[in-house]
Amino acid sequence: MRIGIVGGGQLGRMLAEAGAGFDARFTFLDPGEAPCAALHGDHLRAAWDDAAARERLIAVSDVITFEFENIDAEVVARLADERPAFPPAQALATARDRWAEKTLFRDLDIPLPPVAAIDSQADLDAAVGDIGLPAVLKTRTLGYDGKGQKMLREAGDVAGAFAELGGVPMVLEGFIDFDHEVSVIAVRGRDGEVRVWPLARNEHRQGMLHCSVPQPGHPQQARAEDYARRVMERLDYVGVMAFEFFVAGDGLLANEIAPRVHNSGHWSIEGAVTSQFENHLRAIAGLPLGDTARLVPCAMLNVIGTLPERDAVLAIPGTRWHDYGKAPRPGRKIGHVTVLAADEAQLAERIAAVEALLVNELG
Amino acid sequence: MRIGIVGGGQLGRMLAEAGAGFDARFTFLDPGEAPCAALHGDHLRAAWDDAAARERLIAVSDVITFEFENIDAEVVARLADERPAFPPAQALATARDRWAEKTLFRDLDIPLPPVAAIDSQADLDAAVGDIGLPAVLKTRTLGYDGKGQKMLREAGDVAGAFAELGGVPMVLEGFIDFDHEVSVIAVRGRDGEVRVWPLARNEHRQGMLHCSVPQPGHPQQARAEDYARRVMERLDYVGVMAFEFFVAGDGLLANEIAPRVHNSGHWSIEGAVTSQFENHLRAIAGLPLGDTARLVPCAMLNVIGTLPERDAVLAIPGTRWHDYGKAPRPGRKIGHVTVLAADEAQLAERIAAVEALLVNELG
């Protein structure tokens, strides 16, 4: 099994780790000098749209996949002409454009917070009138982890905001009252079979995911699965897809989708019968999908910016260490820690013990 | 963390897979053309006693370990002169010599089946008189998986047996009545801390391990741990060590030890909080040891000679596939399947389903 991956970050790296049992061989297309996934395969260093590198990736791959979504639709289409390539181009295109994503939710009767497309300051002024403040203005494409967005709290924040974010196409998202945020990771096989992991409850800090805790038996599980299935079927999706929802009242409001393995599913490496990474590979290779049940209470905590003292983390029972081999840098995801426990109370204690060791970037 | 491994088989390969989360780099010294571990690191192709390769391994390693025990004591000693090298030379030397191993058990008051050292046909004739038949004659060194041994069932099998096995130093082992065979996998850190996984019940077929099923709460757990601790402390051991015992009456009889990660511990990759491979790395690198508890009911089944139909195995819920990337050959271990389940009854069903797919070499 020869797998070509567009992108060479930690998601590609963990895909390759999941492929070891299949004796799979990986090639990563990535413009970086030393992308961290290259530890586990061959690195084609080239720009995303480099035609020669694309041909080389095709030549060494039986199937091609993507570890991030900001790839030109044209490049995706060319790869898919030559090899099975998943997820499909329309899924990548939808996920990289916030307005296309919101439109898809609406078309599928999936509830979502108030939103408007913004193509000018006049659009923004009108939308603020409709939606109210606070609201958040986001570029339609290329935003992630709090980048490419601006919080609008009061009237003074609105003036000039369109120009400030670059005058590109944007969306304005209204704020809603919600209880907590969850994500659901789902996988769809080439034959249309869908499997869904338990919902994970997510906690963000400074705009970045801090902690994900799977919640088997969450009252919104069935609803989240239904929404995930609608989206994946509409997009004729193959592979793992992540969905972020706000839990509000007794319902869910869709926040965003990611057409790939996702940070909030990393707990599944140790904590599920089959991880998101292994099932993504099974899906794109046309193999039977694996069981997505949680094995024991567990959680994932991100390591951002600076590694905590490794040996102190390992000394906490039930911890598993994931160092992505990336240079430390403020705001950069460089690893994660999985915490396993015998019951929920022990899990909470262990999470607190790990959190006490994580380096707080704000000092 | 740069780890040098003497040997490049599947044990080395799975050690490297466990090292991914530590961003560890591996170099394998192995005389083979394409040892399967080389997928995950650099391969130094050279004879075990090649001095230049040994120096190269030292140069690229912070710590050195062994994935099999049939290494000359002299080679081990030279490596250990230059780098931390685990397990220690005396442990490797003891484990590769059946008589040294049996003598160690006796010295430590660990019960074992009747045994005698055999250095001539006259020794053999006398020992058969003492121990009786049936008995099994084994070379003191270099035997494994039923090789280098001869079953003596009746008087006619005894005559000439010493010459038949090569006239090298041997042991004669008497047969005992036993209920079943278990192995215990234990790990000892540089600081002397010992952790032990649950006993696994082993089933052999045609002289090779077929299936290992961990048995938390086995009535012999405490005794096995005591024996394992005695051996590891006497040898000043660091790393993972495996112990095979016969369960006879209400006690244990020691069969053999292996100074390394072991086939009967492969279930721990998915089935334990920390696998034998990860804890071996933690031990030799001087890191805190991880929890050895079983997560859920599980089992490991060996794939010997020929791969079964992969997709049929994957379609059985709870299975995880381990293809070592080795060429199929009769009697060769080329992979294993881990089976996870919610309870013991479901586990038994799933084991039976996998067994039905394994290719029976006897046809």
XYZ file of C-alpha atoms in Angstrom:
726
model
C 0.000 0.000 0.000
C 1.699 3.196 -1.208
C 0.049 6.345 0.095
C 0.750 9.858 -1.093
C -0.106 12.644 1.328
C -0.403 16.293 0.382
C 1.059 18.001 3.456
C 3.739 16.835 5.850
C 2.688 18.090 9.278
C 1.798 16.160 12.407
C -1.443 14.871 10.901
C 0.525 13.247 8.099
C 3.018 11.977 10.626
C 0.328 10.284 12.701
C -1.317 8.852 9.578
C 2.003 7.201 8.753
C 2.304 5.860 12.302
C -1.125 4.277 11.906
C -0.031 2.747 8.617
C 2.882 0.786 10.081
C 0.738 -2.266 10.810
C -0.346 -2.315 7.164
C 3.279 -2.161 6.014
C 2.228 0.979 4.152
C 4.767 3.307 2.487
C 4.252 7.050 2.579
C 5.344 9.977 0.448
C 4.660 13.540 1.600
C 4.393 16.517 -0.725
C 5.285 19.597 1.299
C 7.143 22.829 0.525
C 8.812 22.895 3.954
C 12.479 22.107 4.447
C 11.951 19.381 7.051
C 8.241 18.693 7.625
C 7.776 16.531 10.695
C 6.015 13.706 8.815
C 9.178 13.092 6.787
C 10.459 10.957 9.666
C 8.110 8.231 8.436
C 8.462 8.383 4.674
C 9.814 10.148 1.630
C 9.566 13.912 1.343
C 8.887 15.585 -1.996
C 9.883 19.169 -1.358
C 7.996 21.418 -3.732
C 5.317 24.070 -3.918
C 1.761 22.724 -3.712
C 1.154 23.510 -7.373
C 4.507 22.241 -8.693
C 3.601 20.100 -11.689
C 6.721 17.910 -11.637
C 6.293 17.089 -7.943
C 2.642 16.293 -8.553
C 3.586 13.816 -11.279
C 6.184 12.272 -8.983
C 3.607 11.911 -6.177
C 1.251 10.210 -8.620
C 4.016 7.848 -9.741
C 4.829 6.635 -6.225
C 1.272 6.441 -4.834
C -1.559 3.947 -5.146
C -3.908 6.336 -3.372
C -3.599 10.022 -2.461
C -4.962 11.937 0.496
C -4.719 15.381 2.072
C -3.727 16.383 5.549
C -4.992 19.909 5.174
C -7.595 21.639 3.094
C -5.965 24.786 1.754
C -5.106 23.294 -1.601
C -6.243 24.761 -4.892
C -9.181 22.869 -6.339
C -7.273 22.612 -9.603
C -4.357 20.761 -7.994
C -6.740 18.373 -6.276
C -8.575 17.725 -9.518
C -5.371 16.883 -11.361
C -4.300 14.381 -8.707
C -7.754 12.812 -8.696
C -7.607 12.390 -12.470
C -4.662 10.031 -12.092
C -5.202 8.237 -8.792
C -7.971 7.539 -6.295
C -7.748 10.733 -4.201
C -9.746 11.301 -1.016
C -11.479 13.269 0.311
C -13.104 14.401 -2.940
C -12.322 17.804 -4.420
C -15.758 19.222 -3.635
C -15.299 18.461 0.070
C -11.969 20.253 0.192
C -13.422 23.193 -1.720
C -16.415 23.438 0.602
C -14.384 23.213 3.785
C -11.872 25.844 2.791
C -14.555 28.447 2.116
C -16.559 29.431 5.186
C -19.476 30.679 3.140
C -19.706 27.496 1.081
C -19.625 25.544 4.339
C -22.414 27.582 5.930
C -24.484 27.304 2.763
C -24.093 23.531 2.856
C -25.335 23.422 6.465
C -28.400 25.460 5.465
C -29.099 23.307 2.427
C -29.036 20.203 4.634
C -31.267 21.731 7.353
C -28.458 21.681 9.873
C -28.973 24.538 12.342
C -26.191 27.109 12.597
C -25.569 30.460 14.287
C -26.511 33.684 12.420
C -24.141 34.346 9.534
C -23.811 36.655 6.549
C -21.536 36.844 3.524
C -19.476 40.054 3.516
C -17.940 41.418 0.357
C -17.659 45.083 1.305
C -17.753 47.443 4.282
C -21.352 48.215 3.313
C -22.222 44.520 3.546
C -20.586 44.454 6.960
C -22.473 47.494 8.228
C -25.756 45.990 7.085
C -24.976 42.574 8.552
C -24.055 44.073 11.918
C -27.469 45.717 11.849
C -29.150 42.351 11.306
C -26.996 40.120 13.493
C -25.989 42.557 16.209
C -22.841 42.737 18.299
C -20.712 41.069 19.476
C -19.932 39.188 16.276
C -16.812 37.867 14.630
C -15.610 38.746 11.153
C -13.637 36.011 9.400
C -12.020 35.670 6.007
C -13.832 33.088 3.882
C -10.607 31.179 3.238
C -7.226 30.541 4.866
C -8.211 31.243 8.455
C -7.339 28.802 11.246
C -6.663 28.773 14.978
C -7.945 32.307 15.428
C -5.983 33.728 12.507
C -7.701 35.754 9.754
C -10.459 36.942 12.063
C -11.471 39.931 14.128
C -13.809 40.184 17.073
C -16.322 43.017 16.802
C -17.491 43.981 20.276
C -18.798 47.511 19.786
C -19.667 49.907 16.997
C -16.132 51.339 16.949
C -14.723 47.916 16.001
C -16.872 47.743 12.882
C -15.609 50.824 11.059
C -12.776 49.875 8.717
C -12.812 46.214 9.743
C -13.352 44.987 6.178
C -10.204 46.750 4.980
C -8.320 45.700 8.096
C -8.753 41.994 7.295
C -7.555 42.605 3.739
C -10.725 43.438 1.837
C -11.112 39.801 0.788
C -14.417 37.870 0.848
C -15.513 37.302 4.468
C -18.333 36.080 6.644
C -19.792 37.692 9.749
C -20.788 35.200 12.427
C -23.133 36.174 15.241
C -22.508 35.091 18.806
C -24.845 32.617 20.377
C -25.280 31.440 23.920
C -24.000 27.913 24.175
C -23.205 25.487 26.921
C -20.074 23.893 25.498
C -18.427 22.927 22.230
C -18.220 19.390 20.943
C -16.741 17.792 17.901
C -17.693 14.610 16.223
C -15.202 12.661 14.163
C -16.735 10.422 11.527
C -15.369 8.237 8.773
C -16.999 7.110 5.549
C -15.703 4.217 3.479
C -15.550 3.910 -0.278
C -18.665 1.749 -0.032
C -20.588 4.434 1.867
C -20.367 2.823 5.302
C -20.195 5.447 8.061
C -18.660 5.037 11.540
C -18.655 7.734 14.194
C -16.524 8.101 17.326
C -18.097 9.330 20.559
C -18.557 13.106 20.694
C -15.631 14.896 22.284
C -16.095 17.900 24.520
C -13.586 20.567 23.559
C -12.067 23.353 25.573
C -10.265 26.175 23.812
C -7.735 28.580 25.265
C -6.574 31.713 23.468
C -8.451 30.597 20.361
C -6.697 27.235 20.134
C -7.881 23.784 21.118
C -6.593 22.963 24.582
C -8.317 19.747 25.576
C -10.698 17.144 24.068
C -12.526 14.595 26.180
C -14.656 11.901 24.502
C -18.131 11.590 26.019
C -19.807 8.267 25.221
C -23.507 8.586 25.897
C -23.618 12.339 25.262
C -27.301 13.256 24.739
C -26.483 14.881 21.370
C -24.628 11.868 19.920
C -27.448 10.681 17.662
C -28.170 14.173 16.379
C -24.488 14.856 15.661
C -24.206 11.560 13.804
C -27.246 12.406 11.740
C -25.793 15.785 10.744
C -22.388 14.270 9.992
C -23.975 11.637 7.816
C -25.988 14.227 5.850
C -22.836 16.216 5.069
C -20.695 13.206 4.154
C -23.369 11.736 1.909
C -23.985 15.025 0.152
C -20.246 15.425 -0.520
C -19.814 11.746 -1.483
C -17.090 11.818 1.140
C -14.412 9.153 1.715
C -12.117 9.281 4.758
C -12.280 10.960 8.157
C -14.175 14.212 8.576
C -14.470 16.394 11.664
C -17.484 18.481 12.688
C -17.502 21.151 15.376
C -20.811 21.969 17.023
C -22.039 24.277 19.751
C -24.314 22.568 22.260
C -27.078 25.135 22.811
C -30.260 24.347 24.725
C -31.299 20.871 23.694
C -29.816 21.121 20.221
C -26.658 21.590 18.203
C -25.509 24.493 16.080
C -22.911 23.718 13.423
C -19.696 25.695 13.714
C -17.343 24.253 11.115
C -16.116 21.154 9.342
C -12.636 19.886 8.559
C -12.180 17.434 5.684
C -9.451 15.417 7.421
C -8.270 13.829 10.612
C -8.602 16.395 13.362
C -6.876 17.528 16.523
C -9.970 16.771 18.602
C -9.737 13.111 17.546
C -6.165 12.456 18.696
C -7.465 10.742 21.853
C -8.522 7.863 19.599
C -4.905 6.709 19.053
C -4.833 5.048 22.456
C -8.409 5.570 23.587
C -10.467 3.907 20.845
C -10.566 0.418 19.371
C -9.550 2.014 16.061
C -8.009 5.474 15.796
C -9.121 8.201 13.410
C -5.785 7.795 11.621
C -6.151 4.067 11.057
C -9.758 4.397 9.914
C -8.835 7.191 7.509
C -6.300 4.848 5.929
C -8.775 1.956 5.921
C -11.359 4.201 4.249
C -9.174 5.600 1.473
C -7.662 2.177 0.775
C -11.092 0.575 0.539
C -10.629 -1.695 3.586
C -13.335 -2.529 6.132
C -13.701 0.221 8.738
C -12.746 -0.465 12.350
C -14.762 -0.152 15.551
C -14.845 3.430 16.886
C -15.802 2.672 20.504
C -13.903 4.313 23.350
C -11.873 1.765 25.338
C -11.562 3.600 28.678
C -12.040 7.128 30.017
C -9.438 9.326 28.334
C -8.547 12.796 27.155
C -6.151 14.637 24.876
C -4.289 17.779 25.917
C -2.442 19.863 23.355
C 1.144 20.946 23.824
C 1.444 24.425 22.353
C 4.562 26.535 21.977
C 6.845 24.849 24.505
C 7.225 21.223 25.609
C 6.515 20.692 29.299
C 9.007 18.675 31.326
C 8.613 15.308 29.663
C 9.627 13.075 32.529
C 7.248 14.817 34.922
C 4.381 14.196 32.468
C 5.378 10.529 32.054
C 5.480 10.097 35.822
C 1.731 10.804 35.960
C 0.053 7.397 35.587
C -1.833 6.807 32.349
C -0.063 9.420 30.245
C 1.197 8.845 26.699
C 3.570 11.307 25.098
C 3.395 12.613 21.517
C 6.306 14.837 20.531
C 5.833 15.836 16.896
C 9.517 16.700 16.483
C 8.708 20.321 15.588
C 10.727 23.325 16.686
C 9.085 25.150 19.608
C 7.472 28.452 18.664
C 4.772 30.511 20.399
C 1.306 29.388 19.324
C 2.587 26.314 17.471
C 1.140 22.872 18.124
C 4.217 20.760 18.826
C 2.780 17.741 20.588
C -0.008 16.326 22.687
C -0.499 14.172 25.740
C -3.100 11.435 25.967
C -4.409 10.624 29.429
C -6.022 7.235 30.142
C -7.811 6.365 33.380
C -9.921 3.717 35.041
C -12.852 6.051 35.764
C -13.992 9.629 35.280
C -12.808 10.848 38.680
C -9.319 9.495 38.137
C -9.339 11.013 34.655
C -10.151 14.464 36.041
C -7.287 14.186 38.543
C -4.824 13.144 35.878
C -5.924 15.883 33.466
C -5.384 18.424 36.246
C -1.933 16.996 36.965
C -0.912 17.278 33.301
C -2.399 20.769 32.981
C -0.304 21.894 35.927
C 2.809 20.974 33.938
C 1.839 22.555 30.618
C 3.678 25.779 29.968
C 1.270 28.698 30.046
C 2.269 31.007 27.245
C 0.844 34.045 28.979
C 3.302 33.486 31.858
C 16.786 10.248 21.634
C 18.976 8.149 19.311
C 18.589 4.420 19.835
C 20.813 1.737 18.376
C 19.284 -1.717 18.090
C 21.247 -4.883 17.488
C 18.901 -6.842 15.257
C 16.393 -5.640 12.686
C 13.446 -8.025 12.909
C 9.852 -7.380 13.870
C 10.757 -6.749 17.507
C 13.042 -3.923 16.431
C 10.360 -2.692 14.088
C 7.753 -2.511 16.828
C 10.234 -0.843 19.210
C 10.681 1.876 16.603
C 6.916 2.231 16.202
C 6.669 2.769 19.965
C 9.399 5.395 19.771
C 7.539 7.644 17.341
C 5.844 9.597 20.128
C 9.242 10.334 21.642
C 10.551 11.584 18.293
C 13.227 8.893 18.686
C 15.620 7.974 15.859
C 16.630 4.364 15.303
C 19.577 2.589 13.749
C 19.503 -1.177 13.264
C 22.603 -3.355 13.016
C 21.628 -6.464 11.053
C 23.417 -8.653 8.507
C 20.241 -9.138 6.446
C 19.700 -7.444 3.107
C 16.395 -5.811 4.009
C 15.470 -6.455 7.651
C 11.874 -5.464 8.284
C 12.752 -2.894 10.986
C 14.648 -0.837 8.411
C 11.329 0.728 7.398
C 11.585 2.856 10.536
C 15.232 3.847 10.668
C 18.723 3.461 9.276
C 20.086 0.013 8.523
C 23.737 -0.814 9.152
C 24.233 -3.970 7.149
C 27.107 -5.949 8.652
C 27.926 -9.129 10.504
C 27.167 -9.024 14.232
C 30.863 -8.913 15.079
C 31.893 -6.415 12.390
C 34.083 -3.906 14.220
C 33.530 -0.983 11.847
C 29.747 -1.366 11.988
C 29.920 -1.568 15.771
C 31.814 1.728 15.900
C 29.289 3.291 13.545
C 26.394 2.088 15.725
C 28.102 3.607 18.770
C 28.608 6.898 16.928
C 24.937 7.296 16.016
C 23.384 6.044 19.285
C 22.804 7.562 22.698
C 21.723 4.183 24.052
C 21.951 0.665 22.632
C 19.632 -2.301 23.028
C 19.161 -5.797 21.636
C 16.191 -7.353 19.967
C 17.548 -10.881 20.229
C 19.938 -12.667 22.529
C 22.231 -14.694 20.305
C 25.013 -12.156 20.332
C 28.531 -12.947 21.447
C 29.225 -11.716 24.951
C 32.335 -10.026 23.647
C 30.389 -7.899 21.150
C 27.925 -6.894 23.838
C 30.745 -5.971 26.202
C 32.411 -3.741 23.624
C 29.185 -1.863 22.922
C 28.552 -1.459 26.651
C 32.021 -0.004 27.119
C 31.086 2.934 24.923
C 27.390 3.524 25.488
C 24.669 2.654 27.976
C 23.641 -0.773 26.636
C 20.665 -2.749 27.970
C 19.919 -5.433 28.907
C 23.294 -6.076 30.573
C 25.751 -8.560 29.087
C 25.257 -11.109 31.869
C 21.518 -11.253 31.167
C 22.085 -11.937 27.473
C 24.722 -14.550 28.298
C 22.426 -16.291 30.789
C 19.431 -16.334 28.483
C 21.297 -17.735 25.493
C 22.584 -20.732 27.433
C 19.849 -23.070 28.662
C 22.032 -24.526 31.375
C 23.045 -21.122 32.734
C 19.356 -20.187 32.755
C 18.315 -23.332 34.654
C 21.156 -22.827 37.121
C 19.962 -19.287 37.764
C 16.436 -20.542 38.511
C 17.867 -23.038 41.003
C 20.080 -20.444 42.656
C 17.063 -18.209 43.154
C 14.814 -21.015 44.523
C 12.520 -20.797 41.514
C 10.981 -24.251 40.898
C 11.632 -25.828 37.508
C 11.052 -29.167 35.776
C 13.751 -31.878 36.045
C 16.806 -30.990 33.997
C 20.381 -32.228 33.465
C 23.439 -30.908 31.633
C 24.484 -33.208 28.784
C 27.985 -33.142 27.369
C 28.185 -36.687 25.991
C 26.034 -39.659 25.041
C 27.039 -41.188 28.401
C 25.656 -38.114 30.204
C 22.471 -38.510 28.201
C 22.066 -42.182 29.002
C 22.557 -41.485 32.707
C 20.180 -38.525 32.696
C 17.456 -40.513 30.941
C 17.842 -43.028 33.765
C 17.265 -40.307 36.346
C 14.615 -38.218 34.615
C 12.806 -40.879 32.630
C 11.001 -40.642 29.298
C 9.509 -38.827 27.564
C 12.024 -36.002 27.753
C 13.363 -33.419 25.364
C 16.981 -32.911 24.435
C 17.943 -29.359 23.539
C 21.162 -27.647 22.534
C 22.320 -25.251 25.245
C 22.503 -22.365 22.772
C 20.945 -21.196 19.501
C 17.664 -23.115 19.767
C 14.326 -21.362 19.253
C 10.780 -22.146 18.133
C 11.364 -25.898 18.313
C 14.674 -25.797 16.437
C 17.843 -27.461 17.904
C 15.845 -29.978 19.879
C 14.703 -33.584 19.765
C 11.863 -35.287 21.532
C 12.855 -38.562 23.203
C 9.767 -40.736 23.595
C 11.211 -44.218 23.960
C 14.540 -45.910 24.502
C 15.188 -46.176 20.768
C 15.140 -42.372 20.466
C 17.973 -42.011 22.979
C 20.689 -43.937 21.192
C 22.777 -41.607 19.045
C 20.697 -38.534 19.935
C 23.704 -36.618 21.245
C 25.540 -36.968 17.946
C 22.350 -36.283 16.003
C 21.979 -32.810 17.531
C 25.587 -32.046 16.710
C 27.504 -33.231 19.751
C 27.406 -29.740 21.251
C 26.619 -28.985 24.910
C 22.954 -29.751 25.627
C 20.359 -30.067 28.359
C 17.819 -32.822 28.892
C 14.472 -31.553 30.154
C 11.971 -33.896 31.751
C 8.281 -33.698 30.969
C 5.921 -32.582 33.668
C 2.179 -32.585 33.946
C 0.938 -29.052 33.662
C -2.344 -27.318 33.221
C -1.331 -24.545 30.876
C 1.570 -22.277 30.004
C 1.765 -18.622 30.944
C 4.249 -15.899 30.360
C 4.849 -12.812 32.355
C 6.354 -9.724 30.785
C 8.137 -7.418 33.207
C 10.175 -4.257 32.876
C 12.832 -2.843 35.148
C 14.002 0.748 34.988
C 17.493 2.092 35.413
C 16.479 3.070 38.934
C 15.379 -0.487 39.790
C 11.637 0.126 39.572
C 9.797 -2.971 38.325
C 6.423 -3.076 36.525
C 4.702 -6.261 35.443
C 1.920 -6.817 32.885
C -0.876 -9.286 33.615
C 0.105 -12.920 33.011
C -0.755 -14.112 29.522
C -2.001 -17.605 28.858
C -0.176 -19.025 25.855
C -1.191 -21.671 23.386
C 1.418 -23.248 21.127
C 0.852 -25.079 17.866
C 3.568 -27.095 16.141
C 6.104 -25.794 18.646
C 5.396 -22.133 17.935
C 3.381 -19.597 19.860
C -0.115 -19.408 18.393
C -2.102 -17.258 20.808
C -1.546 -15.174 23.971
C -4.411 -13.959 26.129
C -3.705 -11.681 29.117
C -5.401 -12.850 32.309
C -5.710 -10.094 34.916
C -6.433 -11.686 38.290
C -4.714 -14.965 37.430
C -4.107 -16.766 40.764
C -0.370 -17.088 39.967
C 0.191 -13.391 39.227
C 1.862 -12.545 42.546
C 4.119 -15.608 42.442
C 5.169 -14.936 38.840
C 5.953 -11.336 39.713
C 8.044 -12.469 42.666
C 10.066 -14.840 40.483
C 10.484 -12.221 37.737
C 11.698 -9.697 40.272
C 14.252 -12.141 41.714
C 15.736 -12.802 38.287
C 15.811 -9.165 37.188
C 17.381 -8.011 40.419
C 20.026 -10.737 40.347
C 20.953 -9.783 36.775
C 20.786 -6.036 37.491
C 18.443 -6.002 34.536
C 17.213 -2.926 32.638
C 14.468 -3.167 30.016
C 11.722 -5.666 29.266
C 12.195 -9.331 30.128
C 9.885 -12.253 29.406
C 9.383 -15.351 31.575
C 7.624 -18.521 30.504
C 6.139 -20.708 33.225
C 4.162 -23.930 33.396
C 1.160 -23.719 35.710
C 1.288 -27.044 37.559
C -0.923 -27.807 40.549
C -1.039 -24.655 42.620
C 2.428 -23.508 41.607
C 4.631 -22.411 38.741
C 7.571 -24.157 37.130
C 10.011 -21.955 35.226
C 10.469 -22.852 31.572
C 12.615 -20.133 30.062
C 13.438 -16.472 29.963
C 13.976 -14.057 27.103
C 15.999 -10.875 27.712
C 13.888 -8.707 25.430
C 10.415 -7.760 24.326
C 8.552 -10.957 23.571
C 5.939 -12.334 21.201
C 3.592 -13.133 24.103
C 3.538 -9.418 25.005
C 2.406 -8.066 21.641
C -1.178 -7.743 22.925
C 0.054 -4.810 25.017
C 0.390 -2.530 21.953
C -3.341 -1.920 21.899
C -4.426 -3.781 25.033
C -2.404 -2.127 27.797
C -2.056 1.437 29.033
C 1.626 1.184 28.060
C 2.988 -1.441 25.681
C 6.023 -3.634 26.307
C 7.753 -1.780 23.472
C 7.171 1.675 24.926
C 8.194 0.614 28.417
C 11.358 -1.001 27.089
C 12.286 2.332 25.522
C 11.309 4.223 28.670
C 13.469 1.852 30.755
C 16.630 1.983 28.653
C 16.338 5.756 28.228
C 15.927 6.261 31.969
C 12.380 7.649 31.758
C 9.557 6.911 34.227
C 7.881 3.586 33.472
C 4.267 3.512 32.293
C 1.231 1.742 33.700
C 1.022 -1.921 32.626
C -2.702 -2.497 33.268
C -4.830 -4.194 30.624
C -7.388 -1.801 29.134
C -10.023 -4.291 27.907
C -10.263 -8.036 27.208
C -7.894 -8.808 24.360
C -5.692 -11.402 22.716
C -2.849 -11.740 20.225
C -2.822 -14.331 17.449
C 0.315 -15.007 15.465
C 0.366 -15.034 11.687
C 2.817 -17.727 10.651
C 3.950 -18.629 7.153
C 1.151 -17.093 5.098
C -0.974 -13.974 5.572
C -4.675 -14.696 5.920
C -7.092 -12.668 3.850
C -6.543 -9.245 5.356
C -9.886 -7.681 4.623
C -11.740 -10.631 6.099
C -9.734 -10.241 9.321
C -10.378 -6.489 9.420
C -14.087 -7.081 8.938
C -14.192 -8.887 12.302
C -14.947 -6.176 14.878
C -12.112 -5.313 17.274
C -9.238 -6.607 15.146
C -5.978 -4.745 14.575
C -3.614 -5.837 11.844
C 0.185 -6.126 12.116
C 1.926 -7.024 8.872
C 5.669 -7.091 9.519
C 6.481 -6.660 5.844
C 8.374 -9.967 5.729
C 8.315 -12.409 2.833
C 5.990 -15.363 3.527
C 7.814 -18.618 4.281
C 6.662 -21.778 6.088
C 7.190 -21.490 9.837
C 8.082 -17.790 9.681
C 6.365 -15.247 11.917
C 5.207 -12.603 9.457
C 2.554 -10.750 11.428
C 0.029 -10.841 14.204
C -3.558 -9.852 14.851
C -4.705 -8.197 18.049
C -8.314 -8.782 19.064
C -10.080 -6.362 21.426
C -13.509 -6.980 22.951
C -15.982 -5.645 25.476
C -16.112 -8.846 27.530
C -14.631 -12.343 27.707
C -17.457 -14.008 25.802
C -17.187 -11.586 22.924
C -13.415 -12.031 22.971
C -13.734 -15.806 22.622
C -16.081 -15.382 19.640
C -13.739 -12.962 17.924
C -10.676 -15.148 18.539
C -12.530 -18.064 16.973
C -13.484 -15.927 13.978
C -9.854 -14.881 13.415
C -8.586 -18.443 13.915
C -10.955 -19.635 11.228
C -9.190 -17.311 8.772
C -5.598 -18.157 9.699
C -3.947 -20.395 7.157
C -3.264 -23.807 8.653
C 0.135 -24.869 7.412
C -0.692 -28.521 7.744
C -3.513 -28.022 5.242
